[in-house]
Amino acid sequence: MASPMRIRAAAKDGVTEVRVLMSHVMETGQRKDSSGAVIPAHFITELTAKHNDRLVLAAEFGPSVSTNPYLAFKFAGGAKGDKLVVSWVDNKGDSRSDEVQIA
Amino acid sequence: MKKLFLALPLALGLSGASADELQTRVEQMMLDSFKANGIAGLDRQKQDAVQKACSGLTPPDAETMKKLEAAEMATIKWPTDGNFTGGDWKEGQKIAASGRGLTWTDKTADNNGGGCYNCHAMDPKEVSEGTIGPSLEGYGKLRGSSEEVVKYTWGKLWNSKAYNACSDMPRNGYGGILTETQIRHVMAYLFDPASPVNQ
Amino acid sequence: MNPQRRDTLKAGGGLGVLGLFAAAGLIKPEMAQAAWNKTAFEAKNMEAAFAAFSAGKPAESADVVITAPDIAENGAVVPVGVVSKLPATEQIVIMIEKNPNMVAASFTLPEGTVADVQTRVKMGQTSDVYAMVKADGKFYMARKEVKVTLGGCGG
Amino acid sequence: MRRQLLFTALGAAIALTSPLAGAAGDELNFDAYREMLADGNPAELLEMEGEELWRTARGPKNATLEQCDLGRGPGVVEGAAAQLPRYFADTDKVQDLESRLMHCMEAQQGIPSAEIINGQFLKGERGKLAALVAYVVTHSKGKPIAIDLSHPRVKEMYDMGERAFRYRTGAMDFACSSCHSQDGKRIRATQLPNITKPEGAAEGWSSWPAYRVSNSQFWTMQHRLWDCFRQQRTAEPVFASDVTIALSVFMAGKGNGAEARWPGVKR
């Protein structure tokens, strides 16, 4: 099972700033292991962020996004205590969804 | 590894029995804290004459240095046919760029890199160059290729300690890091007018 | 989420409806793969990458600003931020010209989301980094060179 | 200077810095790069794991580490890493954070130290120990490094470490000092701290443990030293052995007073 994300969300002056760290190998499918065998591609393909139930960001990733991806974005609205949910799925069908309260 | 384990009296600038006792304990620690792993055996933890002499706060006195350098000079293997620079600079470039070899994760002790770029600038176009050693950019172009220069360079590559007993540079030939053929390739990389080093 | 927004997202080449449902846990993730813009992420040259977003040849715009270091200590992690000052920015795409697959990430911004995103990408070598922005239905871009260096003993 | 003076006349004439030196790459400035990475250090992911591990009952004794004494009393994590290595009376040893955690894992949880000493970095219990390190060091971020060099056993380790630092050995004649005793030097594009000076020692000590961007791994100081020795072409240092503690005390002690920035982000 995928490890939890680290999500920080803080509201200030009507804008919520979100920073997310995801735990993921983001394997490109172009690397070889020590025995010369290709390491299969394994990377997050899609991500969404929702403020309460409203979509605030949708993203698609390719394997060029760094291992343990980092993402920062901002949206208008959001208040202290509101729910923010970030979810991802990867090319192998693994997924992860984590939730924080906006600080 | 063709290292000599000479027992040279130390000139480490220490005084008193406690300092010597500390040194003995350090030497023991440098053995006890390590274990052999693959090609990296415990023999590597024993110092030879120059290693020992050059581990102090200050280098040995001039006379000791001279003696050490003479002993190292005697280990240099000069090319039998006088072919110093007839290698392939392209091969030399690969050797200069590779920092691989001789670690406990390497399976064999051959096929090593020279790691030249770790410490030296060589190709003026290369950004990722080390600065511990002097810049070698334009090496052949700036210094020419007189017999003196060529011979010095070969010797320095083979055993840097022959010219400065406490040099930071590894003894590539003497230490079994690079083969004679590989050193000739590196020589070509330094001297060949077509080499990127001289552009 | 209203139906109109779904259509906008789909047309914008962003995360498809299936993807959103998957992320929301409504359908199985593998079904969502159909929505991921495979053509874009497998593009091997800039023209093909632009074409995958139906972007034609985007005009360079000073209103698209890339924040990235001039020189990176390592190519495995290169921070890249994109800000668009263009009104009605709905999509931001980050591309690395000299990577085997140039498209790194695509962000679809619903109304109310600030056109200011940051992420980190892999770069195989020194290259131009492109930011392509879709605003009010039109495409714009900016680029910036990032030098990638090698470090360490290499052993 | 020392090296230049010692060149033979011929050597000096040929090998001194060429007029072209400095033309390319002499000043690689990674400040902007590092600044952009400072926020959102992926080491935070490991720190979360470590915090969980600290509080989880594990091992044959099914105990947590919440009674582990890192030097500031049982269970005190705050500021503990900044004062390590230190002397511990219960083990009669100078211990760094890793050897102390290893001791706690054995004493409190019953996890044999041998399993960690004979293990591999990033794997098994040694991997879990690294997560604990990430958790503990984060609670010393911003604290001044404070090694108690007045303790004779700590001072003794410092002196041994200073000698070990200059101890040239192995297939390439390297010592730590070969690369870390001059200002402003680089291996390739990697900038090297001058550990013979307090600022450089603080730089080295306070930037590890760190998340390494080049391989996406979190490396502890034991791991960092282990790989320095590998690149030095010595035999393999034993995990938490005296030489690793001695070098740590030397570096930390010389860097005393500087601010810990753990965990770092490094190449």
XYZ file of C-alpha atoms in Angstrom:
724
model
C 0.000 0.000 0.000
C 1.173 3.480 -0.797
C 2.540 5.626 2.039
C 0.678 8.709 3.259
C 1.146 12.093 1.637
C 2.340 15.112 3.541
C -0.196 17.854 2.864
C -0.015 21.365 4.209
C -2.808 23.818 3.484
C -3.002 27.299 4.941
C -5.585 29.995 4.337
C -4.493 33.628 4.277
C -6.262 36.712 2.930
C -8.879 34.675 1.115
C -6.384 32.412 -0.657
C -5.482 28.877 0.395
C -1.930 27.760 -0.290
C -1.443 24.026 -0.644
C 1.819 22.089 -0.607
C 1.859 18.343 -1.133
C 4.631 15.757 -0.887
C 3.776 12.324 -2.247
C 5.672 9.137 -1.573
C 6.119 7.467 -4.963
C 9.005 5.903 -6.937
C 8.032 7.637 -10.214
C 9.965 5.013 -12.158
C 10.450 6.043 -15.785
C 10.624 2.589 -17.369
C 13.933 3.611 -18.948
C 16.272 2.525 -16.185
C 17.924 -0.854 -15.784
C 18.681 -2.723 -12.584
C 22.117 -4.154 -11.717
C 21.394 -7.314 -13.718
C 20.550 -5.284 -16.820
C 16.793 -5.871 -16.733
C 14.546 -2.890 -17.467
C 12.775 -1.590 -14.362
C 9.119 -1.281 -15.400
C 7.532 2.152 -15.495
C 5.617 3.007 -12.340
C 4.412 6.549 -11.878
C 1.490 8.663 -10.746
C -0.666 9.545 -13.750
C -3.471 11.608 -12.301
C -4.093 13.738 -9.270
C -6.970 15.781 -7.961
C -7.379 18.194 -5.077
C -10.756 19.039 -3.638
C -11.744 21.759 -1.221
C -14.736 20.307 0.597
C -16.333 18.753 -2.493
C -15.224 21.343 -5.016
C -12.422 20.438 -7.421
C -9.574 22.952 -7.069
C -6.871 21.217 -9.113
C -6.604 18.361 -11.568
C -3.191 17.255 -12.770
C -1.728 14.648 -15.075
C 1.836 13.485 -14.504
C 4.280 11.702 -16.766
C 7.357 9.796 -15.579
C 9.460 12.999 -15.808
C 7.988 14.232 -12.547
C 10.615 13.643 -9.832
C 10.513 10.746 -7.393
C 8.459 11.626 -4.299
C 6.585 14.350 -6.174
C 6.130 17.824 -4.792
C 3.269 20.065 -5.766
C 2.317 23.553 -4.649
C -0.715 25.559 -5.764
C -3.191 28.183 -4.550
C -6.924 28.656 -4.804
C -9.333 31.392 -3.875
C -11.483 30.636 -0.877
C -11.006 28.060 1.814
C -11.187 28.779 5.509
C -9.499 27.429 8.581
C -10.916 24.004 9.419
C -12.208 23.295 5.900
C -11.480 19.886 4.435
C -8.917 19.469 1.669
C -8.545 16.087 -0.013
C -5.721 15.142 -2.381
C -5.981 11.901 -4.360
C -3.761 10.219 -6.914
C -3.777 7.125 -9.088
C -0.764 5.588 -10.801
C -0.226 3.578 -13.970
C -0.450 0.299 -12.061
C -3.788 1.184 -10.557
C -2.461 1.957 -7.073
C -4.094 4.947 -5.481
C -3.943 7.049 -2.386
C -6.173 9.689 -0.891
C -5.277 11.880 2.089
C -7.145 14.607 3.842
C -6.170 17.620 5.954
C -7.898 20.490 7.597
C -6.903 23.882 6.283
C -4.793 25.715 8.853
C 48.188 -3.595 -5.001
C 51.918 -3.272 -4.934
C 52.204 -1.211 -1.801
C 55.317 -1.233 0.313
C 54.773 -1.229 4.010
C 57.921 0.510 5.110
C 58.340 1.240 8.751
C 59.624 4.773 8.523
C 60.150 6.796 11.658
C 57.318 9.294 11.921
C 57.741 13.000 11.847
C 54.220 13.974 12.733
C 55.076 16.980 14.801
C 53.960 15.230 17.955
C 55.605 15.299 21.305
C 55.263 13.211 24.415
C 54.311 9.621 25.024
C 50.564 10.327 25.191
C 50.549 11.640 21.644
C 52.334 8.520 20.436
C 49.939 6.369 22.415
C 47.031 8.176 20.789
C 48.565 7.524 17.376
C 48.852 3.817 18.163
C 45.213 3.731 19.158
C 44.178 5.584 15.991
C 46.069 3.067 13.881
C 44.329 0.243 15.725
C 40.960 1.951 15.244
C 41.607 2.299 11.521
C 41.858 -1.496 11.461
C 39.217 -2.500 14.013
C 36.472 -0.253 12.714
C 36.623 -1.787 9.247
C 35.830 -5.106 7.649
C 36.861 -6.646 4.357
C 34.228 -6.548 1.647
C 34.896 -8.050 -1.773
C 37.929 -6.506 -3.442
C 38.269 -3.984 -0.601
C 40.340 -5.992 1.855
C 41.680 -5.004 5.262
C 45.150 -4.610 3.747
C 43.830 -1.261 2.552
C 43.708 -0.053 6.161
C 47.464 -0.350 6.603
C 49.451 2.683 5.605
C 52.518 2.559 3.411
C 55.443 4.954 3.801
C 54.020 7.993 2.022
C 50.534 7.533 3.422
C 51.953 7.404 6.910
C 54.296 10.329 6.442
C 51.578 12.491 4.899
C 48.846 11.975 7.504
C 50.112 14.594 9.932
C 49.074 18.182 10.408
C 52.173 19.305 8.533
C 54.146 17.514 5.831
C 57.458 15.863 6.711
C 60.699 17.857 6.498
C 62.307 18.483 3.119
C 64.844 15.716 3.485
C 62.236 13.086 4.315
C 60.126 14.291 1.400
C 63.080 13.942 -0.939
C 63.776 10.405 0.199
C 60.143 9.392 -0.160
C 59.945 10.961 -3.611
C 63.077 9.171 -4.785
C 61.620 5.839 -3.673
C 58.364 6.569 -5.493
C 60.229 7.744 -8.618
C 61.893 4.341 -8.801
C 58.493 2.678 -9.159
C 57.503 4.503 -12.336
C 57.242 2.277 -15.355
C 58.208 4.193 -18.465
C 56.874 3.065 -21.841
C 59.394 0.574 -23.224
C 58.955 1.720 -26.837
C 58.987 5.403 -25.969
C 55.311 5.667 -26.924
C 54.012 8.239 -24.441
C 51.167 9.905 -26.262
C 50.056 7.515 -29.011
C 46.768 6.594 -27.323
C 43.229 7.433 -28.392
C 42.036 10.703 -26.868
C 38.431 9.531 -27.106
C 39.247 6.592 -24.866
C 41.187 8.967 -22.636
C 38.137 11.179 -22.331
C 36.051 8.258 -21.067
C 38.722 7.321 -18.537
C 39.029 10.933 -17.375
C 35.267 11.218 -16.907
C 34.760 7.917 -15.103
C 35.131 7.859 -11.347
C 34.365 4.177 -11.109
C 36.393 1.316 -9.775
C 38.125 -0.248 -6.772
C 35.288 0.244 -4.289
C 33.766 -2.641 -2.348
C 30.796 -2.492 -4.709
C 33.033 -3.148 -7.737
C 33.347 -6.808 -8.593
C 36.809 -6.761 -10.143
C 39.854 -4.584 -9.625
C 40.307 -3.801 -13.330
C 38.436 -1.632 -15.802
C 38.685 1.400 -13.543
C 38.133 5.032 -14.361
C 40.762 7.672 -13.753
C 38.362 10.085 -12.055
C 40.364 13.006 -13.502
C 37.316 15.318 -13.736
C 36.600 14.793 -10.055
C 39.501 17.149 -9.314
C 40.581 18.804 -12.573
C 39.175 21.036 -15.284
C 40.095 19.536 -18.683
C 37.673 20.193 -21.561
C 36.915 23.949 -21.360
C 33.327 23.165 -22.364
C 32.727 20.895 -19.377
C 30.958 22.665 -16.495
C 30.971 19.802 -13.979
C 34.656 19.800 -13.195
C 36.432 19.505 -9.887
C 38.804 22.129 -8.511
C 40.941 20.239 -5.997
C 43.715 19.875 -8.569
C 44.991 22.511 -10.977
C 43.124 23.205 -14.205
C 44.406 21.143 -17.116
C 42.473 23.051 -19.759
C 44.560 23.494 -22.895
C 47.189 21.195 -21.397
C 49.152 20.287 -24.538
C 48.452 23.553 -26.308
C 49.853 25.615 -23.435
C 52.784 23.436 -22.451
C 53.826 22.015 -25.801
C 54.967 18.446 -26.104
C 58.678 18.555 -25.461
C 60.221 15.337 -24.190
C 60.545 16.924 -20.769
C 56.869 17.848 -20.516
C 55.645 14.551 -21.904
C 57.870 12.534 -19.602
C 56.889 14.548 -16.550
C 53.199 14.075 -17.349
C 53.563 10.319 -17.783
C 55.444 10.090 -14.513
C 52.928 12.254 -12.686
C 50.069 10.082 -13.948
C 51.908 6.887 -13.027
C 53.021 7.960 -9.583
C 52.233 11.504 -8.475
C 54.097 10.957 -5.214
C 57.393 10.867 -7.094
C 57.048 14.621 -7.601
C 55.358 15.525 -4.333
C 55.291 12.804 -1.699
C 52.162 14.295 -0.149
C 50.292 14.993 -3.390
C 46.514 14.556 -3.172
C 46.573 12.715 -6.496
C 46.291 8.913 -6.560
C 49.210 6.840 -7.880
C 47.398 5.623 -10.987
C 50.024 3.301 -12.432
C 51.838 2.226 -9.294
C 48.587 1.717 -7.385
C 47.109 -0.488 -10.105
C 44.290 1.984 -10.748
C 44.994 2.424 -14.469
C 46.849 0.182 -16.902
C 49.730 1.393 -19.081
C 47.344 1.421 -22.078
C 44.800 3.500 -20.179
C 47.469 5.988 -19.107
C 48.531 6.326 -22.756
C 44.905 7.160 -23.642
C 44.775 9.822 -20.924
C 48.100 11.201 -22.247
C 46.482 11.498 -25.692
C 43.508 13.288 -24.144
C 45.939 15.806 -22.620
C 48.303 16.248 -25.589
C 46.463 15.437 -28.830
C 45.798 18.698 -30.711
C 42.410 17.234 -31.728
C 41.437 16.550 -28.096
C 38.707 18.775 -26.623
C 41.205 19.660 -23.882
C 43.224 21.640 -26.426
C 40.354 23.413 -28.184
C -18.962 19.867 -9.898
C -21.388 20.996 -12.574
C -21.680 19.259 -15.957
C -20.419 22.328 -17.793
C -17.155 22.254 -15.891
C -16.697 18.594 -16.745
C -16.977 19.409 -20.409
C -14.521 22.257 -20.096
C -12.001 20.012 -18.405
C -12.353 17.325 -21.013
C -12.046 19.733 -23.899
C -9.047 21.354 -22.221
C -7.124 18.133 -22.434
C -6.914 17.949 -18.674
C -8.008 15.176 -16.403
C -10.935 13.388 -18.010
C -14.217 12.736 -16.348
C -13.286 9.133 -15.718
C -10.128 10.244 -14.029
C -12.015 12.545 -11.720
C -14.434 9.807 -10.848
C -11.571 7.436 -10.181
C -9.823 9.935 -7.959
C -13.076 10.466 -6.142
C -13.284 6.702 -5.637
C -16.326 6.252 -7.854
C -14.772 3.863 -10.364
C -11.759 1.562 -10.415
C -8.470 3.373 -11.143
C -7.495 1.214 -14.134
C -10.530 2.464 -16.005
C -9.254 5.990 -15.602
C -6.135 5.288 -17.666
C -8.183 5.940 -20.792
C -8.449 9.561 -19.725
C -4.727 10.178 -19.188
C -3.367 12.033 -22.200
C -1.172 9.207 -23.489
C -0.454 10.957 -26.799
C 0.968 13.968 -25.005
C 3.075 12.042 -22.498
C 4.489 9.807 -25.225
C 5.303 12.662 -27.611
C 8.913 12.501 -28.775
C 9.250 16.030 -30.132
C 7.885 19.446 -29.309
C 5.567 19.605 -32.347
C 3.934 16.326 -31.385
C 3.642 17.480 -27.793
C 1.921 20.716 -28.782
C -0.300 18.801 -31.199
C -1.395 16.420 -28.443
C -2.933 19.412 -26.692
C -4.280 20.815 -30.005
C -2.094 23.802 -29.242
C -0.656 24.422 -32.723
C 2.372 26.640 -32.285
C 1.821 28.626 -29.101
C 2.894 32.273 -29.108
C 5.666 33.253 -26.690
C 4.204 35.453 -23.988
C 5.819 37.598 -21.317
C 2.750 36.917 -19.198
C 3.856 33.345 -18.727
C 6.676 33.237 -16.176
C 8.810 30.189 -15.397
C 10.542 30.039 -12.032
C 13.418 27.604 -12.226
C 17.090 27.820 -11.258
C 19.590 28.760 -13.990
C 21.711 25.840 -12.869
C 20.692 22.678 -11.040
C 22.923 20.605 -8.784
C 21.290 17.459 -10.083
C 18.909 16.621 -12.905
C 16.824 14.144 -10.930
C 15.077 16.920 -9.044
C 14.689 20.286 -10.764
C 12.181 22.694 -9.217
C 9.923 24.365 -11.786
C 7.174 26.869 -11.089
C 4.855 28.484 -13.618
C 2.815 31.640 -13.148
C 0.399 32.868 -15.796
C -0.789 36.458 -15.680
C -3.156 35.821 -18.582
C -6.834 36.145 -17.698
C -8.895 32.945 -17.688
C -5.885 30.630 -17.527
C -7.331 27.137 -17.514
C -4.342 24.893 -18.134
C -0.575 24.872 -17.505
C 1.728 22.268 -19.079
C 5.429 21.804 -18.219
C 7.676 20.345 -20.933
C 11.391 19.529 -21.009
C 12.702 19.816 -24.562
C 15.591 17.345 -24.298
C 13.896 14.642 -22.254
C 13.002 11.438 -24.147
C 9.368 12.279 -23.437
C 9.030 16.015 -23.182
C 5.721 16.457 -21.405
C 6.280 16.304 -17.656
C 3.023 17.484 -16.118
C -0.243 19.111 -17.060
C -2.394 21.071 -14.633
C -6.034 21.892 -15.174
C -7.146 24.872 -13.153
C -10.834 25.198 -12.327
C -12.221 28.696 -11.862
C -10.909 30.181 -8.645
C -7.593 28.356 -8.715
C -4.621 30.717 -9.042
C -2.498 30.247 -12.155
C 0.595 29.577 -10.051
C 1.829 26.002 -9.716
C 5.146 24.506 -8.633
C 6.495 21.007 -8.992
C 9.831 19.214 -9.514
C 10.910 17.416 -12.657
C 13.675 15.133 -13.906
C 16.027 16.452 -16.569
C 18.379 14.100 -18.404
C 20.628 16.959 -19.495
C 20.844 20.734 -19.824
C 17.687 21.792 -21.677
C 15.054 24.413 -22.262
C 12.081 24.074 -19.960
C 8.777 25.083 -21.590
C 5.629 26.278 -19.930
C 2.572 26.119 -22.139
C -0.525 27.925 -20.957
C -4.076 27.744 -22.232
C -5.986 30.917 -21.442
C -9.390 31.866 -22.753
C -9.107 29.055 -25.310
C -5.761 30.227 -26.726
C -2.274 28.795 -26.211
C 0.830 30.673 -25.058
C 4.258 29.648 -23.927
C 7.500 30.654 -22.262
C 10.850 28.920 -22.026
C 13.921 29.014 -19.859
C 17.194 27.140 -20.020
C 18.220 25.108 -16.993
C 21.806 23.829 -16.843
C 22.177 20.426 -15.257
C 25.472 19.541 -13.570
C 27.147 16.347 -12.432
C 28.506 16.016 -8.947
C 30.236 13.563 -6.676
C 33.029 11.095 -7.174
C 31.063 9.061 -9.716
C 31.966 5.702 -8.177
C 50.015 26.537 -0.941
C 51.691 23.606 0.700
C 51.280 21.478 -2.382
C 52.600 24.139 -4.680
C 55.698 24.741 -2.620
C 56.458 21.084 -2.616
C 56.418 20.644 -6.330
C 59.776 20.097 -7.935
C 60.886 23.014 -10.066
C 59.912 21.155 -13.188
C 56.567 20.166 -11.756
C 55.824 23.669 -10.669
C 56.639 25.073 -14.074
C 54.320 22.669 -15.812
C 51.530 21.852 -13.498
C 50.555 25.091 -11.853
C 47.212 26.569 -12.670
C 47.070 27.462 -16.317
C 46.091 30.927 -17.524
C 42.794 29.477 -18.677
C 41.879 28.306 -15.214
C 38.743 29.855 -13.908
C 37.344 30.491 -17.346
C 34.666 27.860 -16.937
C 32.658 26.730 -13.993
C 34.793 28.162 -11.240
C 31.774 29.705 -9.604
C 28.819 27.392 -9.758
C 26.022 29.043 -7.867
C 23.361 26.633 -6.644
C 21.763 29.048 -4.168
C 18.568 29.499 -6.203
C 18.280 25.753 -6.729
C 18.733 24.957 -3.063
C 16.387 27.704 -1.953
C 13.636 26.304 -4.161
C 14.121 22.847 -2.656
C 14.297 23.963 0.969
C 10.522 23.969 1.286
C 8.961 20.569 0.871
C 11.967 18.396 1.668
C 10.917 14.801 0.882
C 12.726 13.800 4.088
C 9.482 14.901 5.719
C 7.895 11.714 4.407
C 10.444 9.687 6.349
C 10.066 11.901 9.384
C 6.347 10.983 9.454
C 7.286 7.323 9.300
C 9.837 7.782 12.084
C 7.378 9.520 14.371
C 4.993 6.625 13.909
C 7.792 4.125 14.615
C 8.812 5.948 17.792
C 5.308 5.467 19.186
C 4.647 1.978 17.882
C 5.122 -1.024 20.145
C 7.502 -3.326 18.272
C 10.121 -6.026 18.643
C 10.238 -9.130 20.869
C 9.449 -6.951 23.900
C 6.531 -5.276 22.120
C 7.548 -1.864 23.432
C 7.654 1.660 22.036
C 10.736 3.888 22.116
C 8.972 6.486 24.220
C 11.252 5.734 27.170
C 14.431 5.964 25.096
C 16.930 8.354 26.676
C 18.720 10.273 23.955
C 20.641 12.249 26.558
C 18.061 14.736 27.700
C 16.014 12.286 29.733
C 13.697 9.380 28.874
C 11.466 10.195 25.929
C 12.865 13.685 25.329
C 13.326 14.195 21.602
C 13.312 17.989 21.540
C 16.860 19.290 21.031
C 18.415 15.856 21.638
C 20.156 15.459 18.280
C 21.923 18.819 18.581
C 23.790 17.518 21.652
C 24.880 14.228 20.110
C 27.319 12.493 20.083
C 27.705 12.464 23.870
C 28.897 10.150 26.629
C 26.287 7.788 28.114
C 27.003 6.270 31.516
C 24.600 3.349 31.041
C 26.572 2.036 28.071
C 29.902 3.600 29.114
C 30.263 4.775 25.518
C 30.301 7.906 23.438
C 27.325 7.439 21.124
C 25.952 9.273 18.141
C 22.239 9.434 17.431
C 22.284 6.231 15.432
C 24.230 4.096 17.880
C 22.059 5.451 20.694
C 18.837 4.609 18.852
C 20.263 1.165 18.113
C 20.926 0.758 21.850
C 17.346 1.800 22.694
C 15.900 -0.561 20.095
C 17.779 -3.439 21.716
C 17.297 -2.431 25.365
C 13.650 -1.499 25.114
C 12.265 -3.409 22.158
C 14.599 -6.387 22.137
C 15.661 -5.806 18.533
C 19.219 -7.188 18.382
C 21.855 -4.593 17.481
C 23.609 -7.244 15.412
C 20.678 -7.177 13.027
C 21.343 -3.490 12.378
C 25.155 -3.698 12.395
C 25.143 -6.583 9.932
C 22.288 -5.172 7.875
C 22.252 -2.819 4.940
C 21.422 0.855 4.648
C 17.807 1.621 3.642
C 16.761 -1.926 4.475
C 15.183 -3.788 7.381
C 15.814 -2.496 10.875
C 18.655 -0.230 9.700
C 16.155 1.385 7.342
C 13.690 1.837 10.186
C 16.454 3.364 12.293
C 16.977 5.954 9.526
C 13.301 6.919 9.714
C 13.693 7.377 13.467
C 16.732 9.562 12.776
C 14.637 11.715 10.424
C 12.071 12.156 13.180
C 14.562 12.932 15.950
C 16.759 15.384 14.004
C 13.745 17.381 12.847
C 13.219 18.250 16.512
C 16.647 19.881 16.662
C 16.144 22.029 13.584
C 17.295 25.554 14.386
C 19.032 24.508 17.595
C 22.712 25.263 18.124
C 25.048 22.298 17.868
C 26.281 21.714 21.428
C 28.767 18.894 21.913
C 30.170 18.580 25.416
C 33.891 18.500 24.681
C 34.675 19.029 28.359
C 33.897 15.371 28.977
C 37.230 13.503 28.781
C 35.776 10.565 26.856
C 34.193 12.892 24.304
C 37.411 14.891 23.981
C 39.323 11.670 23.489
C 37.000 10.715 20.630
C 37.461 14.199 19.165
C 41.246 13.767 19.148
C 40.961 10.325 17.593
C 38.577 11.740 14.999
C 40.977 14.526 14.116
C 43.689 11.952 13.428
C 41.308 9.665 11.540
C 40.288 12.639 9.409
C 43.848 12.950 8.114
C 44.587 9.228 7.969
C 45.579 8.505 4.386
C 45.014 4.962 3.350
C 43.410 2.706 0.749
C 43.903 2.191 -2.953
C 43.959 5.894 -3.767
C 45.860 7.284 -0.752
C 42.880 9.389 0.278
C 41.985 10.699 3.700
C 38.920 12.790 4.535
C 41.342 15.713 4.477
C 42.211 15.090 0.812
C 38.906 16.680 -0.172
C 37.827 18.578 2.926
C 40.776 20.685 4.060
C 40.725 23.627 1.661
C 38.184 26.388 1.129
C 35.984 26.583 -1.941
C 36.941 23.284 -3.575
C 34.722 20.962 -5.566
C 34.523 17.339 -6.677
C 32.920 17.755 -10.091
C 30.138 20.265 -9.367
C 29.814 19.244 -5.729
C 31.009 21.900 -3.315
C 33.104 20.593 -0.449
C 33.083 22.022 3.059
C 36.499 22.681 4.631
C 36.029 20.574 7.732
C 39.294 21.755 9.295
C 37.541 25.062 10.009
C 34.565 25.564 12.347
C 32.335 26.963 9.557
C 33.087 24.040 7.271
C 32.704 21.460 10.024
C 29.348 23.006 10.923
C 28.355 22.974 7.263
C 29.156 19.283 6.965
C 27.635 18.258 10.269
C 24.472 20.335 10.021
C 23.535 19.390 6.467
C 23.343 15.623 7.050
C 21.195 13.604 7.501
C 19.648 14.648 4.236
C 17.378 13.679 1.403
C 19.572 13.086 -1.644
C 17.991 14.343 -4.829
C 20.350 12.286 -7.011
C 18.953 8.967 -5.785
C 15.779 9.929 -3.888
C 17.155 8.391 -0.707
C 17.352 9.665 2.849
C 20.913 9.279 4.109
C 21.937 9.423 7.750
C 25.415 10.589 8.818
C 26.497 6.942 9.239
C 25.421 6.352 5.652
C 27.223 9.502 4.467
C 30.481 8.488 6.179
C 30.165 4.918 4.899
C 29.952 6.165 1.331
C 32.806 8.656 1.831
C 34.967 5.689 2.827
C 33.706 3.688 -0.148
C 34.767 6.493 -2.478
C 38.040 6.746 -0.588
C 38.573 3.100 -1.549
C 39.143 1.867 1.980
C 37.751 -1.362 3.395
C 34.152 -1.113 4.628
C 33.565 0.742 7.902
C 31.429 -1.168 10.383
C 28.095 0.503 11.251
C 28.450 2.664 14.377
C 32.116 1.648 14.775
C 34.591 3.837 16.654
C 35.911 5.549 13.537
C 32.409 6.736 12.593
C 31.780 8.038 16.105
C 35.229 9.657 16.301
C 34.779 11.465 12.978
C 31.297 12.553 14.025
C 32.549 13.965 17.336
C 35.360 15.769 15.501
C 33.011 17.324 12.964
C 30.197 18.140 15.391
C 32.573 19.400 18.062
C 34.412 21.656 15.651
C 31.074 22.961 14.435
C 29.846 23.692 17.975
C 27.520 26.665 18.209
C 26.337 26.604 14.614
C 22.683 26.117 13.839
C 21.473 22.630 12.949
C 19.469 22.653 9.734
C 18.326 19.037 9.771
C 17.163 17.315 7.750
C 19.033 18.655 4.711
C 18.495 18.347 0.983
C 21.689 17.381 -0.798
C 22.712 16.391 -4.284
